[in-house]
GROMACS .gro file of C-alpha atoms in nm:
model
  476
    1MET     CA    1   0.004  -0.006   0.000
    2SER     CA    2   0.150   0.334  -0.104
    3HIS     CA    3   0.061   0.668   0.037
    4SER     CA    4  -0.027   0.980  -0.156
    5LYS     CA    5   0.142   1.296  -0.118
    6GLN     CA    6  -0.191   1.453   0.037
    7GLN     CA    7  -0.202   1.143   0.280
    8VAL     CA    8   0.150   1.208   0.405
    9LYS     CA    9   0.097   1.586   0.440
   10SER     CA   10  -0.226   1.545   0.631
   11GLY     CA   11  -0.036   1.259   0.839
   12PHE     CA   12   0.235   1.526   0.930
   13PHE     CA   13  -0.011   1.796   1.011
   14TRP     CA   14  -0.229   1.582   1.244
   15SER     CA   15   0.059   1.399   1.399
   16ALA     CA   16   0.217   1.728   1.482
   17ILE     CA   17  -0.122   1.849   1.626
   18ASP     CA   18  -0.143   1.539   1.835
   19ASN     CA   19   0.227   1.548   1.957
   20PHE     CA   20   0.228   1.925   2.022
   21GLY     CA   21  -0.112   1.982   2.148
   22ASN     CA   22  -0.056   1.687   2.367
   23GLN     CA   23   0.276   1.803   2.515
   24ALA     CA   24   0.148   2.175   2.525
   25ILE     CA   25  -0.139   2.059   2.752
   26GLY     CA   26   0.076   1.796   2.932
   27VAL     CA   27   0.349   2.046   3.021
   28VAL     CA   28   0.076   2.287   3.171
   29ILE     CA   29  -0.089   2.001   3.379
   30SER     CA   30   0.267   1.860   3.464
   31LEU     CA   31   0.412   2.191   3.591
   32THR     CA   32   0.098   2.247   3.785
   33LEU     CA   33   0.111   1.901   3.950
   34ALA     CA   34   0.478   1.929   4.024
   35ASN     CA   35   0.424   2.277   4.208
   36ILE     CA   36   0.161   2.112   4.433
   37LEU     CA   37   0.332   1.767   4.459
   38GLY     CA   38   0.702   1.713   4.538
   39PRO     CA   39   1.004   1.513   4.409
   40THR     CA   40   0.908   1.212   4.658
   41ASP     CA   41   0.564   1.168   4.511
   42TYR     CA   42   0.711   1.157   4.153
   43GLY     CA   43   0.994   0.936   4.283
   44LEU     CA   44   0.740   0.658   4.406
   45VAL     CA   45   0.557   0.639   4.059
   46ALA     CA   46   0.907   0.639   3.889
   47MET     CA   47   0.991   0.316   4.093
   48LEU     CA   48   0.733   0.142   3.920
   49ALA     CA   49   0.795   0.262   3.555
   50ILE     CA   50   1.039  -0.033   3.483
   51PHE     CA   51   0.779  -0.292   3.575
   52ILE     CA   52   0.475  -0.141   3.394
   53ALA     CA   53   0.705  -0.061   3.082
   54VAL     CA   54   0.843  -0.416   3.074
   55ALA     CA   55   0.482  -0.557   3.082
   56GLY     CA   56   0.394  -0.331   2.803
   57VAL     CA   57   0.663  -0.451   2.572
   58PHE     CA   58   0.560  -0.821   2.630
   59VAL     CA   59   0.192  -0.726   2.574
   60ASN     CA   60   0.289  -0.564   2.221
   61SER     CA   61   0.561  -0.830   2.155
   62GLY     CA   62   0.649  -0.625   1.827
   63PHE     CA   63   0.325  -0.720   1.669
   64ASN     CA   64   0.231  -0.361   1.625
   65ALA     CA   65   0.534  -0.274   1.407
   66ALA     CA   66   0.488  -0.613   1.235
   67LEU     CA   67   0.137  -0.522   1.137
   68ILE     CA   68   0.213  -0.188   1.012
   69ARG     CA   69   0.510  -0.319   0.810
   70LYS     CA   70   0.285  -0.618   0.637
   71VAL     CA   71   0.158  -0.517   0.328
   72ASP     CA   72  -0.127  -0.775   0.290
   73ARG     CA   73  -0.253  -0.778   0.654
   74THR     CA   74  -0.589  -0.958   0.718
   75GLU     CA   75  -0.867  -0.955   0.992
   76LYS     CA   76  -0.694  -1.284   1.119
   77ASP     CA   77  -0.377  -1.097   1.165
   78TYR     CA   78  -0.547  -0.823   1.355
   79SER     CA   79  -0.758  -1.075   1.586
   80THR     CA   80  -0.472  -1.294   1.633
   81THR     CA   81  -0.284  -0.981   1.760
   82PHE     CA   82  -0.566  -0.883   1.987
   83TYR     CA   83  -0.630  -1.214   2.183
   84PHE     CA   84  -0.247  -1.271   2.196
   85SER     CA   85  -0.213  -0.924   2.373
   86LEU     CA   86  -0.511  -0.952   2.592
   87VAL     CA   87  -0.373  -1.292   2.736
   88ILE     CA   88  -0.039  -1.168   2.796
   89SER     CA   89  -0.184  -0.848   2.949
   90PHE     CA   90  -0.382  -1.050   3.228
   91ILE     CA   91  -0.073  -1.269   3.287
   92CYS     CA   92   0.142  -0.974   3.351
   93TYR     CA   93  -0.106  -0.792   3.577
   94GLY     CA   94  -0.123  -1.125   3.781
   95LEU     CA   95   0.244  -1.151   3.815
   96LEU     CA   96   0.264  -0.771   3.925
   97PHE     CA   97  -0.036  -0.830   4.167
   98ILE     CA   98   0.149  -1.109   4.333
   99SER     CA   99   0.496  -0.955   4.334
  100ALA     CA  100   0.373  -0.608   4.474
  101PRO     CA  101   0.533  -0.715   4.836
  102LEU     CA  102   0.849  -0.799   4.686
  103ILE     CA  103   0.863  -0.482   4.478
  104ALA     CA  104   0.782  -0.273   4.794
  105ASN     CA  105   1.042  -0.465   4.991
  106PHE     CA  106   1.322  -0.405   4.728
  107TYR     CA  107   1.279  -0.035   4.752
  108GLN     CA  108   1.192  -0.035   5.120
  109GLN     CA  109   0.869   0.163   5.041
  110SER     CA  110   0.569  -0.020   5.202
  111GLY     CA  111   0.321   0.212   5.008
  112LEU     CA  112   0.431   0.060   4.694
  113VAL     CA  113   0.215  -0.266   4.744
  114SER     CA  114  -0.132  -0.066   4.672
  115LEU     CA  115   0.041   0.168   4.415
  116THR     CA  116   0.157  -0.142   4.203
  117ARG     CA  117  -0.163  -0.323   4.221
  118VAL     CA  118  -0.359  -0.028   4.092
  119ILE     CA  119  -0.138   0.122   3.847
  120ALA     CA  120  -0.077  -0.212   3.682
  121LEU     CA  121  -0.434  -0.196   3.557
  122THR     CA  122  -0.328   0.023   3.273
  123ILE     CA  123  -0.163  -0.300   3.129
  124ILE     CA  124  -0.488  -0.451   3.066
  125ILE     CA  125  -0.681  -0.140   2.972
  126ASN     CA  126  -0.393  -0.024   2.706
  127THR     CA  127  -0.444  -0.373   2.537
  128PHE     CA  128  -0.782  -0.259   2.396
  129ALA     CA  129  -0.630   0.043   2.214
  130ILE     CA  130  -0.359  -0.165   2.015
  131ILE     CA  131  -0.552  -0.251   1.701
  132PRO     CA  132  -0.758   0.070   1.667
  133ARG     CA  133  -0.420   0.271   1.718
  134THR     CA  134  -0.252   0.036   1.461
  135LYS     CA  135  -0.532   0.054   1.192
  136LEU     CA  136  -0.526   0.440   1.228
  137THR     CA  137  -0.153   0.456   1.189
  138VAL     CA  138  -0.158   0.225   0.869
  139ALA     CA  139  -0.404   0.457   0.731
  140LEU     CA  140  -0.205   0.752   0.834
  141ASN     CA  141  -0.514   0.879   1.025
  142PHE     CA  142  -0.345   1.086   1.297
  143LYS     CA  143  -0.639   1.321   1.311
  144SER     CA  144  -0.866   1.070   1.495
  145GLN     CA  145  -0.557   0.976   1.731
  146ALA     CA  146  -0.496   1.343   1.803
  147LYS     CA  147  -0.856   1.387   1.906
  148ALA     CA  148  -0.839   1.070   2.128
  149ASN     CA  149  -0.512   1.165   2.295
  150VAL     CA  150  -0.610   1.519   2.374
  151THR     CA  151  -0.945   1.427   2.506
  152ALA     CA  152  -0.776   1.169   2.732
  153LEU     CA  153  -0.495   1.411   2.846
  154ILE     CA  154  -0.765   1.685   2.943
  155CYS     CA  155  -0.978   1.446   3.136
  156SER     CA  156  -0.693   1.266   3.323
  157GLY     CA  157  -0.518   1.592   3.378
  158GLY     CA  158  -0.832   1.737   3.540
  159VAL     CA  159  -0.891   1.446   3.748
  160GLY     CA  160  -0.516   1.450   3.870
  161LEU     CA  161  -0.516   1.823   3.950
  162VAL     CA  162  -0.846   1.802   4.150
  163MET     CA  163  -0.709   1.509   4.355
  164ALA     CA  164  -0.380   1.694   4.386
  165PHE     CA  165  -0.555   2.024   4.509
  166SER     CA  166  -0.763   1.787   4.747
  167GLY     CA  167  -0.430   1.626   4.937
  168PHE     CA  168  -0.428   1.287   4.775
  169GLY     CA  169  -0.064   1.307   4.702
  170VAL     CA  170   0.077   1.054   4.500
  171TRP     CA  171  -0.249   0.899   4.424
  172ALA     CA  172  -0.330   1.194   4.211
  173LEU     CA  173  -0.048   1.069   3.962
  174VAL     CA  174  -0.172   0.721   3.971
  175SER     CA  175  -0.537   0.830   3.901
  176GLN     CA  176  -0.419   1.047   3.615
  177GLN     CA  177  -0.268   0.723   3.434
  178ILE     CA  178  -0.566   0.501   3.490
  179VAL     CA  179  -0.821   0.765   3.371
  180SER     CA  180  -0.590   0.873   3.067
  181ALA     CA  181  -0.559   0.496   2.954
  182THR     CA  182  -0.945   0.434   2.982
  183ILE     CA  183  -1.054   0.758   2.812
  184SER     CA  184  -0.785   0.683   2.536
  185VAL     CA  185  -0.928   0.348   2.474
  186PHE     CA  186  -1.293   0.466   2.480
  187MET     CA  187  -1.212   0.742   2.243
  188LEU     CA  188  -1.020   0.521   1.991
  189ASN     CA  189  -1.269   0.256   1.980
  190LEU     CA  190  -1.527   0.514   1.924
  191LEU     CA  191  -1.357   0.676   1.635
  192SER     CA  192  -1.209   0.355   1.472
  193PRO     CA  193  -1.465   0.083   1.572
  194TRP     CA  194  -1.306  -0.280   1.567
  195ARG     CA  195  -1.413  -0.593   1.718
  196PRO     CA  196  -1.245  -0.917   1.663
  197VAL     CA  197  -1.447  -1.110   1.381
  198GLU     CA  198  -1.195  -1.398   1.349
  199LYS     CA  199  -1.047  -1.657   1.583
  200ALA     CA  200  -0.672  -1.653   1.675
  201CYS     CA  201  -0.482  -1.804   1.381
  202LYS     CA  202  -0.182  -2.011   1.410
  203GLU     CA  203  -0.034  -1.919   1.071
  204SER     CA  204  -0.087  -1.539   1.136
  205PHE     CA  205   0.082  -1.570   1.491
  206ILE     CA  206   0.383  -1.756   1.323
  207ASP     CA  207   0.402  -1.478   1.072
  208LEU     CA  208   0.371  -1.196   1.287
  209PHE     CA  209   0.603  -1.334   1.581
  210GLY     CA  210   0.855  -1.425   1.294
  211PHE     CA  211   0.913  -1.055   1.260
  212GLY     CA  212   0.806  -0.925   1.607
  213TYR     CA  213   0.982  -1.167   1.837
  214LYS     CA  214   1.325  -0.990   1.751
  215LEU     CA  215   1.164  -0.657   1.834
  216LEU     CA  216   1.025  -0.800   2.138
  217LEU     CA  217   1.370  -0.891   2.252
  218SER     CA  218   1.531  -0.560   2.129
  219GLY     CA  219   1.241  -0.367   2.281
  220LEU     CA  220   1.270  -0.547   2.630
  221LEU     CA  221   1.638  -0.478   2.619
  222ASP     CA  222   1.571  -0.110   2.531
  223THR     CA  223   1.289  -0.072   2.794
  224ILE     CA  224   1.493  -0.233   3.086
  225TYR     CA  225   1.799  -0.013   3.014
  226ASN     CA  226   1.595   0.308   2.953
  227ASN     CA  227   1.432   0.251   3.302
  228ILE     CA  228   1.742   0.071   3.483
  229TYR     CA  229   1.864   0.425   3.591
  230GLY     CA  230   1.536   0.481   3.785
  231LEU     CA  231   1.570   0.132   3.929
  232ILE     CA  232   1.915   0.173   4.053
  233ILE     CA  233   1.859   0.547   4.178
  234GLY     CA  234   1.546   0.435   4.358
  235LYS     CA  235   1.719   0.163   4.522
  236LEU     CA  236   2.060   0.329   4.604
  237PHE     CA  237   1.938   0.683   4.649
  238SER     CA  238   1.612   0.821   4.763
  239ALA     CA  239   1.238   0.862   4.611
  240SER     CA  240   1.315   1.235   4.627
  241GLN     CA  241   1.641   1.189   4.442
  242LEU     CA  242   1.477   0.958   4.181
  243GLY     CA  243   1.191   1.227   4.132
  244VAL     CA  244   1.442   1.481   4.051
  245PHE     CA  245   1.622   1.260   3.815
  246ASN     CA  246   1.323   1.149   3.647
  247GLN     CA  247   1.184   1.508   3.601
  248ALA     CA  248   1.521   1.610   3.458
  249LYS     CA  249   1.510   1.328   3.224
  250THR     CA  250   1.155   1.391   3.118
  251LEU     CA  251   1.191   1.752   3.047
  252SER     CA  252   1.512   1.708   2.858
  253LEU     CA  253   1.366   1.448   2.632
  254LEU     CA  254   1.051   1.655   2.589
  255PRO     CA  255   1.135   1.875   2.269
  256ALA     CA  256   1.331   1.590   2.086
  257GLY     CA  257   1.097   1.309   2.159
  258THR     CA  258   0.794   1.514   2.058
  259ILE     CA  259   0.926   1.635   1.748
  260THR     CA  260   1.078   1.288   1.659
  261SER     CA  261   0.741   1.113   1.744
  262VAL     CA  262   0.567   1.328   1.472
  263ILE     CA  263   0.830   1.249   1.219
  264GLN     CA  264   0.850   0.866   1.304
  265LYS     CA  265   0.464   0.818   1.323
  266VAL     CA  266   0.426   0.914   0.940
  267THR     CA  267   0.772   0.823   0.828
  268PHE     CA  268   0.771   0.454   0.931
  269PRO     CA  269   0.446   0.357   0.750
  270MET     CA  270   0.562   0.590   0.445
  271LEU     CA  271   0.918   0.436   0.420
  272SER     CA  272   0.761   0.089   0.464
  273ALA     CA  273   0.558   0.155   0.148
  274MET     CA  274   0.871   0.233  -0.025
  275GLN     CA  275   1.054  -0.095   0.043
  276GLY     CA  276   1.041  -0.180  -0.330
  277ASP     CA  277   1.228   0.138  -0.441
  278SER     CA  278   1.575   0.149  -0.275
  279ALA     CA  279   1.660   0.496  -0.418
  280LYS     CA  280   1.352   0.643  -0.320
  281LEU     CA  281   1.366   0.502   0.045
  282ASP     CA  282   1.727   0.637   0.095
  283ASN     CA  283   1.663   0.975  -0.026
  284ALA     CA  284   1.342   0.995   0.198
  285TYR     CA  285   1.556   0.856   0.482
  286LEU     CA  286   1.821   1.117   0.470
  287LYS     CA  287   1.575   1.393   0.449
  288SER     CA  288   1.404   1.289   0.748
  289LEU     CA  289   1.723   1.334   0.908
  290GLN     CA  290   1.801   1.665   0.804
  291ILE     CA  291   1.438   1.792   0.886
  292SER     CA  292   1.462   1.652   1.209
  293CYS     CA  293   1.796   1.796   1.308
  294LEU     CA  294   1.746   2.140   1.167
  295ILE     CA  295   1.451   2.185   1.407
  296ILE     CA  296   1.555   1.976   1.714
  297PHE     CA  297   1.920   2.086   1.744
  298PRO     CA  298   1.852   2.475   1.809
  299ILE     CA  299   1.560   2.385   2.051
  300MET     CA  300   1.779   2.133   2.272
  301PHE     CA  301   2.065   2.355   2.281
  302GLY     CA  302   1.844   2.656   2.394
  303LEU     CA  303   1.686   2.423   2.669
  304CYS     CA  304   2.052   2.333   2.772
  305ILE     CA  305   2.149   2.716   2.819
  306SER     CA  306   1.847   2.821   2.975
  307ALA     CA  307   1.760   2.549   3.231
  308GLU     CA  308   1.857   2.726   3.537
  309PRO     CA  309   1.631   3.014   3.504
  310LEU     CA  310   1.345   2.817   3.355
  311ILE     CA  311   1.331   2.537   3.643
  312SER     CA  312   1.350   2.867   3.878
  313LEU     CA  313   1.049   3.015   3.715
  314LEU     CA  314   0.845   2.728   3.646
  315LEU     CA  315   0.916   2.485   3.929
  316GLY     CA  316   1.055   2.668   4.202
  317GLU     CA  317   1.325   2.606   4.477
  318LYS     CA  318   1.207   2.246   4.556
  319TRP     CA  319   1.288   2.138   4.192
  320GLN     CA  320   1.602   2.350   4.156
  321GLU     CA  321   1.830   2.025   4.161
  322THR     CA  322   1.684   1.928   3.821
  323ALA     CA  323   1.840   2.225   3.642
  324PRO     CA  324   2.207   2.102   3.594
  325LEU     CA  325   2.084   1.758   3.514
  326ILE     CA  326   1.871   1.891   3.233
  327SER     CA  327   2.176   2.066   3.100
  328ILE     CA  328   2.394   1.771   3.102
  329LEU     CA  329   2.109   1.540   2.953
  330THR     CA  330   2.001   1.767   2.665
  331LEU     CA  331   2.338   1.711   2.513
  332GLY     CA  332   2.271   1.349   2.480
  333PHE     CA  333   1.898   1.342   2.400
  334VAL     CA  334   1.987   1.602   2.096
  335LEU     CA  335   2.086   1.289   1.916
  336TYR     CA  336   1.752   1.121   1.973
  337PRO     CA  337   1.596   1.186   1.626
  338ILE     CA  338   1.912   1.026   1.445
  339GLN     CA  339   1.885   0.727   1.662
  340VAL     CA  340   1.522   0.689   1.605
  341ILE     CA  341   1.519   0.734   1.234
  342ASN     CA  342   1.817   0.501   1.183
  343LEU     CA  343   1.644   0.233   1.382
  344ASN     CA  344   1.319   0.265   1.177
  345MET     CA  345   1.520   0.198   0.874
  346LEU     CA  346   1.633  -0.139   1.003
  347GLN     CA  347   1.253  -0.231   1.068
  348VAL     CA  348   1.156  -0.102   0.722
  349LYS     CA  349   1.432  -0.326   0.596
  350GLY     CA  350   1.309  -0.617   0.770
  351ARG     CA  351   1.632  -0.656   0.959
  352SER     CA  352   1.512  -0.696   1.323
  353ASP     CA  353   1.810  -0.927   1.352
  354LEU     CA  354   2.029  -0.630   1.327
  355PHE     CA  355   1.782  -0.409   1.530
  356LEU     CA  356   1.851  -0.668   1.813
  357LYS     CA  357   2.220  -0.720   1.764
  358LEU     CA  358   2.248  -0.317   1.797
  359GLU     CA  359   2.043  -0.318   2.121
  360ILE     CA  360   2.253  -0.589   2.275
  361ILE     CA  361   2.604  -0.391   2.186
  362LYS     CA  362   2.443  -0.075   2.324
  363LYS     CA  363   2.326  -0.228   2.631
  364ILE     CA  364   2.664  -0.378   2.712
  365ASN     CA  365   2.814  -0.039   2.681
  366VAL     CA  366   2.539   0.099   2.915
  367THR     CA  367   2.608  -0.164   3.176
  368MET     CA  368   2.977  -0.072   3.179
  369MET     CA  369   2.885   0.297   3.208
  370LEU     CA  370   2.674   0.230   3.501
  371PHE     CA  371   2.937   0.048   3.677
  372ILE     CA  372   3.160   0.333   3.645
  373THR     CA  373   2.924   0.622   3.724
  374VAL     CA  374   2.675   0.490   3.991
  375PRO     CA  375   2.935   0.505   4.280
  376ILE     CA  376   3.004   0.875   4.200
  377GLY     CA  377   2.670   1.003   4.191
  378ILE     CA  378   2.364   1.113   4.005
  379LYS     CA  379   2.545   1.391   3.800
  380ALA     CA  380   2.797   1.137   3.698
  381ILE     CA  381   2.527   0.905   3.584
  382CYS     CA  382   2.382   1.180   3.353
  383ILE     CA  383   2.719   1.234   3.214
  384GLY     CA  384   2.755   0.848   3.138
  385MET     CA  385   2.395   0.870   2.976
  386VAL     CA  386   2.527   1.138   2.716
  387LEU     CA  387   2.856   0.933   2.651
  388THR     CA  388   2.654   0.626   2.583
  389SER     CA  389   2.436   0.824   2.351
  390TYR     CA  390   2.731   0.936   2.125
  391PHE     CA  391   2.840   0.552   2.115
  392ALA     CA  392   2.508   0.451   1.999
  393LEU     CA  393   2.518   0.707   1.738
  394ILE     CA  394   2.843   0.549   1.597
  395ILE     CA  395   2.691   0.201   1.571
  396ASN     CA  396   2.363   0.297   1.472
  397THR     CA  397   2.468   0.489   1.173
  398TYR     CA  398   2.721   0.187   1.086
  399TYR     CA  399   2.456  -0.054   1.055
  400THR     CA  400   2.195   0.157   0.861
  401ALA     CA  401   2.488   0.241   0.610
  402LYS     CA  402   2.539  -0.139   0.533
  403LEU     CA  403   2.166  -0.145   0.406
  404SER     CA  404   2.142   0.166   0.205
  405THR     CA  405   2.366   0.376  -0.033
  406ILE     CA  406   2.367   0.647   0.258
  407THR     CA  407   2.715   0.596   0.417
  408GLN     CA  408   2.807   0.679   0.779
  409PHE     CA  409   3.044   0.954   0.659
  410MET     CA  410   2.751   1.094   0.437
  411GLN     CA  411   2.513   1.091   0.735
  412LEU     CA  412   2.743   1.260   0.973
  413SER     CA  413   2.889   1.513   0.727
  414THR     CA  414   2.550   1.613   0.631
  415LEU     CA  415   2.448   1.687   0.968
  416LEU     CA  416   2.793   1.841   1.084
  417PRO     CA  417   2.734   2.197   0.962
  418ILE     CA  418   2.395   2.194   1.171
  419VAL     CA  419   2.567   2.096   1.459
  420ILE     CA  420   2.863   2.360   1.457
  421ILE     CA  421   2.613   2.645   1.375
  422THR     CA  422   2.388   2.539   1.671
  423THR     CA  423   2.685   2.518   1.914
  424ILE     CA  424   2.797   2.864   1.811
  425SER     CA  425   2.448   3.015   1.840
  426ALA     CA  426   2.393   2.848   2.179
  427VAL     CA  427   2.737   2.986   2.317
  428ILE     CA  428   2.626   3.362   2.192
  429GLY     CA  429   2.275   3.327   2.324
  430TYR     CA  430   2.412   3.210   2.670
  431GLN     CA  431   2.663   3.511   2.699
  432PHE     CA  432   2.377   3.741   2.610
  433GLY     CA  433   2.142   3.621   2.887
  434ALA     CA  434   2.366   3.469   3.169
  435GLY     CA  435   2.398   3.790   3.388
  436ILE     CA  436   2.042   3.889   3.369
  437MET     CA  437   1.886   3.840   3.741
  438GLU     CA  438   1.527   3.829   3.625
  439ASN     CA  439   1.459   3.475   3.535
  440TRP     CA  440   1.182   3.566   3.259
  441LEU     CA  441   1.419   3.825   3.096
  442SER     CA  442   1.705   3.592   3.117
  443ILE     CA  443   1.525   3.294   2.934
  444ILE     CA  444   1.398   3.546   2.674
  445THR     CA  445   1.725   3.705   2.594
  446MET     CA  446   1.913   3.377   2.578
  447LEU     CA  447   1.661   3.216   2.353
  448THR     CA  448   1.604   3.518   2.121
  449ALA     CA  449   1.973   3.566   2.101
  450GLU     CA  450   2.046   3.193   2.017
  451LEU     CA  451   1.766   3.144   1.747
  452LEU     CA  452   1.828   3.476   1.572
  453CYS     CA  453   2.195   3.385   1.534
  454TYR     CA  454   2.081   3.028   1.433
  455ALA     CA  455   1.867   3.176   1.143
  456ILE     CA  456   2.114   3.423   1.029
  457LEU     CA  457   2.401   3.148   1.019
  458MET     CA  458   2.191   2.899   0.848
  459VAL     CA  459   2.059   3.135   0.570
  460THR     CA  460   2.421   3.253   0.528
  461PHE     CA  461   2.606   2.902   0.514
  462GLN     CA  462   2.345   2.653   0.453
  463LYS     CA  463   2.070   2.834   0.221
  464SER     CA  464   2.062   2.548  -0.015
  465LEU     CA  465   1.952   2.294   0.269
  466ILE     CA  466   1.688   2.532   0.368
  467ILE     CA  467   1.559   2.606   0.034
  468GLU     CA  468   1.562   2.220  -0.040
  469VAL     CA  469   1.377   2.135   0.297
  470ARG     CA  470   1.128   2.427   0.235
  471THR     CA  471   1.064   2.287  -0.110
  472LEU     CA  472   1.036   1.931   0.036
  473LEU     CA  473   0.769   2.030   0.290
  474LYS     CA  474   0.564   2.244   0.050
  475GLY     CA  475   0.571   1.940  -0.187
  476ALA     CA  476   0.473   1.700   0.076
   0.00000   0.00000   0.00000
């Protein structure tokens, strides 16, 4: 199935509305909640993140990506995926329900028993959104997804805020997640009605699992290691310190993650439809990288230089420890779009074996870095995360280059001018605003100087790239 230019353009637009709309509303709600609650409340929820995330990987088992990639998908494929995911979700919930006292004992937090058993309900609830969301993604129908996500966010945010103001503490965050999952499922099934009309099919399972199990293993590795920091900090440090770290990580990843998600949602099904035309596929892949970095790099560097006054203004003194961590982490998360789009290509090419191999190599590196940095402290852990991001960039681009005409050198040399210009702009922006005492004025001065300098340098030295990207977006 190929997608028309109009579908792609509409997909980009509504995916952007979905992500930016969600994030804009989410940031307002999150900042308000963070001012009412404290780092300890966020730390308690973060302690459970690894268990919920791992369960989610097992429930999905790579079937979602397998369905999107498969050209001749049938109702048997959808039904098989649904029944399999539903069974696994109940198994995962049962295991977490039984294990709740062990989790609480591990962290030495008795309150985690009830928190685990309630928040784990999202595992079962989210299963009912898998097929409607997949069908909408295949059709590049991000308009309906945007409606569902924004509705869920507003409703759950409202519940969370009311409970936080009423003194429910950490339960405000738990209830927010439960309500969000429930409303999202309701809206997705309302906008994209689907019921299983076939029985689970052995042939469909073998076909989907044949591609998906490698993504399951790589996703499992990735999820464990993305959350291993929270597990270690929660165990060796305090709930409050984990809350600070988790908030810094969330805010640092927010810009890059949001923009990359817009591009990834649209480009994965779009690139999957180009599997038969290698030249067209490679060109679209390189352009995706350029567009992502052109937008994300100045935003991430801007967050890096303005973190201290930004946190002081928005979150206050009790969250001030997050500022230096944000400045460190943004230097690693700025590579996020390159990582994601490179890994996307491996899936499009059907090389989930390389995807898995890549994840194993990267996780060995993460493990080694953790052994070095954990005894030093949380700042050292953040620096280690940045270093592992750059190592991951090297091996990601290496393996992708083996499957396309876009070499590793071509990728990096194409992006190098953007990196240099962004760095110069950020240094100039910081120098302009660093000495200003008023937080809001310091932020405005830094970001205005940085973005103005970035625009001037890009137009002066990379005018052809700007014109090319503008033409590409107009023609999409």
